[in-house]
mmCIF file of C-alpha atoms in Angstrom:
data_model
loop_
_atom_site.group_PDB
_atom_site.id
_atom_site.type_symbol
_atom_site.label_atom_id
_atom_site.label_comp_id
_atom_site.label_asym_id
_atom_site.label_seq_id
_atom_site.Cartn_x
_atom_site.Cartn_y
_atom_site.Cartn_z
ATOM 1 C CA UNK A 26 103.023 169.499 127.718
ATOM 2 C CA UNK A 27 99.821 170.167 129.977
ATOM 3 C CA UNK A 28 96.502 169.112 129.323
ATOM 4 C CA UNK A 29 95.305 171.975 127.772
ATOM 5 C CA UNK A 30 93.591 173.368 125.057
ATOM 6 C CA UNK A 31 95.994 174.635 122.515
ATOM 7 C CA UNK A 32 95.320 176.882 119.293
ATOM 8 C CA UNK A 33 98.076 176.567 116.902
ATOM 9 C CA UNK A 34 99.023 178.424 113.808
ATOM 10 C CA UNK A 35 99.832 176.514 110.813
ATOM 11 C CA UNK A 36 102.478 176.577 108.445
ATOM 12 C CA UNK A 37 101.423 178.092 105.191
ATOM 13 C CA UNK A 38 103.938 178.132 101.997
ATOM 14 C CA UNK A 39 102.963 180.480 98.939
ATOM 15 C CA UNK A 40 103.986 180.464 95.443
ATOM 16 C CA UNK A 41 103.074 181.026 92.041
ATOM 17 C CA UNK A 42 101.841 177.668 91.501
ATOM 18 C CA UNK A 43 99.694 177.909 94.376
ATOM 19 C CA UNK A 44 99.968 177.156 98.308
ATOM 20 C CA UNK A 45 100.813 174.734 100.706
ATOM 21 C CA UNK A 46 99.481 174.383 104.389
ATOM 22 C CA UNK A 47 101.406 171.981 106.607
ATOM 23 C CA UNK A 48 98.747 170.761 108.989
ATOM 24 C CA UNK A 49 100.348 168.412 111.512
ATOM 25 C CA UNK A 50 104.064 166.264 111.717
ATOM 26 C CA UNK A 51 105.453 163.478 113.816
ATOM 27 C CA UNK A 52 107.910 166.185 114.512
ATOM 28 C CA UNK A 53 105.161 168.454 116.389
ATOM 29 C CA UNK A 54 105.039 168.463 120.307
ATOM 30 C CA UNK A 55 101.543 168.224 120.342
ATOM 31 C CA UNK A 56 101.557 164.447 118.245
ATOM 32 C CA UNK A 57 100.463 161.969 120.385
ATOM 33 C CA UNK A 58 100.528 159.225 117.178
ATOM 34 C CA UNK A 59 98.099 158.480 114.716
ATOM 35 C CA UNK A 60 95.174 156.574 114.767
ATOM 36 C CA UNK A 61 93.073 157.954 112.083
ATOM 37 C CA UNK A 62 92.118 161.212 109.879
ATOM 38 C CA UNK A 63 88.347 162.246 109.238
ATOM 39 C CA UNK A 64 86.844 165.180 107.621
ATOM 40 C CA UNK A 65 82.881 166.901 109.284
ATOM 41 C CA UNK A 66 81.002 169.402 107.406
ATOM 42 C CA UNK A 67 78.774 172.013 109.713
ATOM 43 C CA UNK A 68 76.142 174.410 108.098
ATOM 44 C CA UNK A 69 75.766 177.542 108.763
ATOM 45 C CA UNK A 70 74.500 178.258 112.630
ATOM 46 C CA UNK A 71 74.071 174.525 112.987
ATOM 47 C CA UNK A 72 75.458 173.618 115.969
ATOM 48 C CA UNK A 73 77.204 169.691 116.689
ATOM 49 C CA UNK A 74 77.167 169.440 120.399
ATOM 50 C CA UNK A 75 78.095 168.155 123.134
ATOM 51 C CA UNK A 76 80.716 165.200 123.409
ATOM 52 C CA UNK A 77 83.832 163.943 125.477
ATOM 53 C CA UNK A 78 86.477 161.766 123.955
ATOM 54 C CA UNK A 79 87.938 160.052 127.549
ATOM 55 C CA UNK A 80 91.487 158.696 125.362
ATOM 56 C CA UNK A 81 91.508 160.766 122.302
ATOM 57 C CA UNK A 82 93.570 163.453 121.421
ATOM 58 C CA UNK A 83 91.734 165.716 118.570
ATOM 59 C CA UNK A 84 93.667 167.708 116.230
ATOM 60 C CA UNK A 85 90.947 169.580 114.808
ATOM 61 C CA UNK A 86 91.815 171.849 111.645
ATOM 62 C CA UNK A 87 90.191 174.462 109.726
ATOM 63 C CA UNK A 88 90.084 173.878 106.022
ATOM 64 C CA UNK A 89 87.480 176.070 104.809
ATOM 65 C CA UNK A 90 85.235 178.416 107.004
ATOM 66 C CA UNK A 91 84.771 179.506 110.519
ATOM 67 C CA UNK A 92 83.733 177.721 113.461
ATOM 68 C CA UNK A 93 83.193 178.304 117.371
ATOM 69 C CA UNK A 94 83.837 175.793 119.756
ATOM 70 C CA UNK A 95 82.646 175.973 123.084
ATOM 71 C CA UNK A 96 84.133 174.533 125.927
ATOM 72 C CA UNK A 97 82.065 174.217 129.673
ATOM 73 C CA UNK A 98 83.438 173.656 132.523
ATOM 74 C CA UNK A 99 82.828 173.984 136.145
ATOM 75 C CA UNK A 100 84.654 176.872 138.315
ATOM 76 C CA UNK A 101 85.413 177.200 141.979
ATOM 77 C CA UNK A 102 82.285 178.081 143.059
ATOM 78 C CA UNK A 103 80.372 174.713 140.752
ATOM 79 C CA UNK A 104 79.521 177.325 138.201
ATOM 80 C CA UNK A 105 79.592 176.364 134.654
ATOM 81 C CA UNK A 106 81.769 178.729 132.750
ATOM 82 C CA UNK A 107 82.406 178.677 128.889
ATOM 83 C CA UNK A 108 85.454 179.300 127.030
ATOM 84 C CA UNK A 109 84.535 180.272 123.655
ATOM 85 C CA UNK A 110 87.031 180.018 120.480
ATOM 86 C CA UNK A 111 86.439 180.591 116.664
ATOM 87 C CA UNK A 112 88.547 179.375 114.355
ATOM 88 C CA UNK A 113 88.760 180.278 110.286
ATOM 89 C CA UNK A 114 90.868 178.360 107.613
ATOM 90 C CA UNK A 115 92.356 181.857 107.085
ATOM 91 C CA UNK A 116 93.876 182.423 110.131
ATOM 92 C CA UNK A 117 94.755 180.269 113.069
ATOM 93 C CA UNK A 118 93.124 176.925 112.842
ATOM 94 C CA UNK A 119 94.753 174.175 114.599
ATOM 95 C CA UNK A 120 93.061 173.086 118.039
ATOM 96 C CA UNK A 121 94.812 170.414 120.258
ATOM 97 C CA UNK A 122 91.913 168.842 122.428
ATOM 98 C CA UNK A 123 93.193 166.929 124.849
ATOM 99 C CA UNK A 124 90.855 163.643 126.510
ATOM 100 C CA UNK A 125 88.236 164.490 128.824
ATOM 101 C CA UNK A 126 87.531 167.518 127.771
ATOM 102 C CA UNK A 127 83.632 168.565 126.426
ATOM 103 C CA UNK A 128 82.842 170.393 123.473
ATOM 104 C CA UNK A 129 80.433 171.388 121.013
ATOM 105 C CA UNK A 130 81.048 173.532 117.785
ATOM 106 C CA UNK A 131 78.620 175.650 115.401
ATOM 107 C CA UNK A 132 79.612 176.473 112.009
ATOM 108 C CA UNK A 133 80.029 180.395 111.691
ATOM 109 C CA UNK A 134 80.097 180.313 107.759
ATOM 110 C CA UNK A 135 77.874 181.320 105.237
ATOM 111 C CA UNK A 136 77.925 177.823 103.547
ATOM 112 C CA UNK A 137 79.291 175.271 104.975
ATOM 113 C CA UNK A 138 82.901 174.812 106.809
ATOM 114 C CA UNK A 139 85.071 172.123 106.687
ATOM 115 C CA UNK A 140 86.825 169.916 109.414
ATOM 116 C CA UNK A 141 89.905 167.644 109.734
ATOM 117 C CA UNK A 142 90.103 165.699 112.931
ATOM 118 C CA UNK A 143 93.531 163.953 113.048
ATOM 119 C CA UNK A 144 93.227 161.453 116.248
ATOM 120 C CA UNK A 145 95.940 159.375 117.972
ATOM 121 C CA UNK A 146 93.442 156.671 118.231
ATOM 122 C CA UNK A 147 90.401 155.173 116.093
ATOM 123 C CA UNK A 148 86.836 156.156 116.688
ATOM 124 C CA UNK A 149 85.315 153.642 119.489
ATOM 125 C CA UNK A 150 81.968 154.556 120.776
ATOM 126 C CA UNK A 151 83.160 152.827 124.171
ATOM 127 C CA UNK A 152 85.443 155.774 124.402
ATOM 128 C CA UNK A 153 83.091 158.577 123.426
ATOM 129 C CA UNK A 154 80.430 160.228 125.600
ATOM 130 C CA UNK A 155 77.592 162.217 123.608
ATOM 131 C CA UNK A 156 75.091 164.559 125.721
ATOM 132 C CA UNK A 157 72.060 166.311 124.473
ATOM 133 C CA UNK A 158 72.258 169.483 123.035
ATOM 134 C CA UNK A 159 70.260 170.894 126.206
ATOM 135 C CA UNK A 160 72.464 169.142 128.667
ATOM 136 C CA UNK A 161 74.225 172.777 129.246
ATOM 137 C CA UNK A 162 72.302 175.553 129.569
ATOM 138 C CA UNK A 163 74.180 177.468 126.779
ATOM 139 C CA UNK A 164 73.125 180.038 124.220
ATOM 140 C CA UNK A 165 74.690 179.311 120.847
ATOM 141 C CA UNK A 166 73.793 183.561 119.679
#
């Protein structure tokens, strides 16, 4: 598999009881291992932004809400361009994000939405880069 972005649909299972979602399995293409499982909140038109994990592979899932991530990066011509996606825990919400990619999310619903990140490797701060909000010059409208 390239090192893409990826939005995934996941596996929902319905009965009378009530339903299932099957978020992620060692059987997927897109598991790179395990290395641990965290849950964010974001308020409404808050915004979390910007960061770059250099070896982690995010698996970033929707469980209640809507959220838009925003992704720069710089064209041909050294022009930043951004690639916008929302996600909703009612529709497709799985988002492979490979290493070295930067991102920054804002959360879309009227409370508060919930994330899972499911990471092949632990959090190490060594690995991480954070930038200032205002590093990009990017409206979040």
């Amino acid at each position: 598999m390239s090192k893409m972005l990826k939005v995934n649909k996941t596996l929902s299972i319905y009965n009378s009881k009530g339903s299932l979602k099957k978020l992620i399995s060692n059987k997927d293409i897109y598991f790179k291992g395990f290395g641990e499982l965290y849950t964010t909140k974001i308020k409404f038109n808050k915004v979390k932004a910007w960061k770059k994990h250099n070896k982690m592979t995010s698996n970033i899932f929707i469980l209640s809400g809507k959220v838009q991530f925003v992704f720069p990066s710089a064209s041909k011509n050294k022009k930043i361009i951004f690639k916008k996606l929302i996600l909703s825990s009612d529709g497709r919400n799985h988002l492979l994000i490979p290493p070295k990619y930067v991102f920054g999310f804002k959360g879309l619903h009227k409370k508060e939405s919930i994330l899972i990140n499911f990471s092949n490797i632990n959090h190490n701060d060594l690995e991480v880069e954070n930038f200032n909000l205002n590093f990009f010059d990017y409206k979040w409208n």
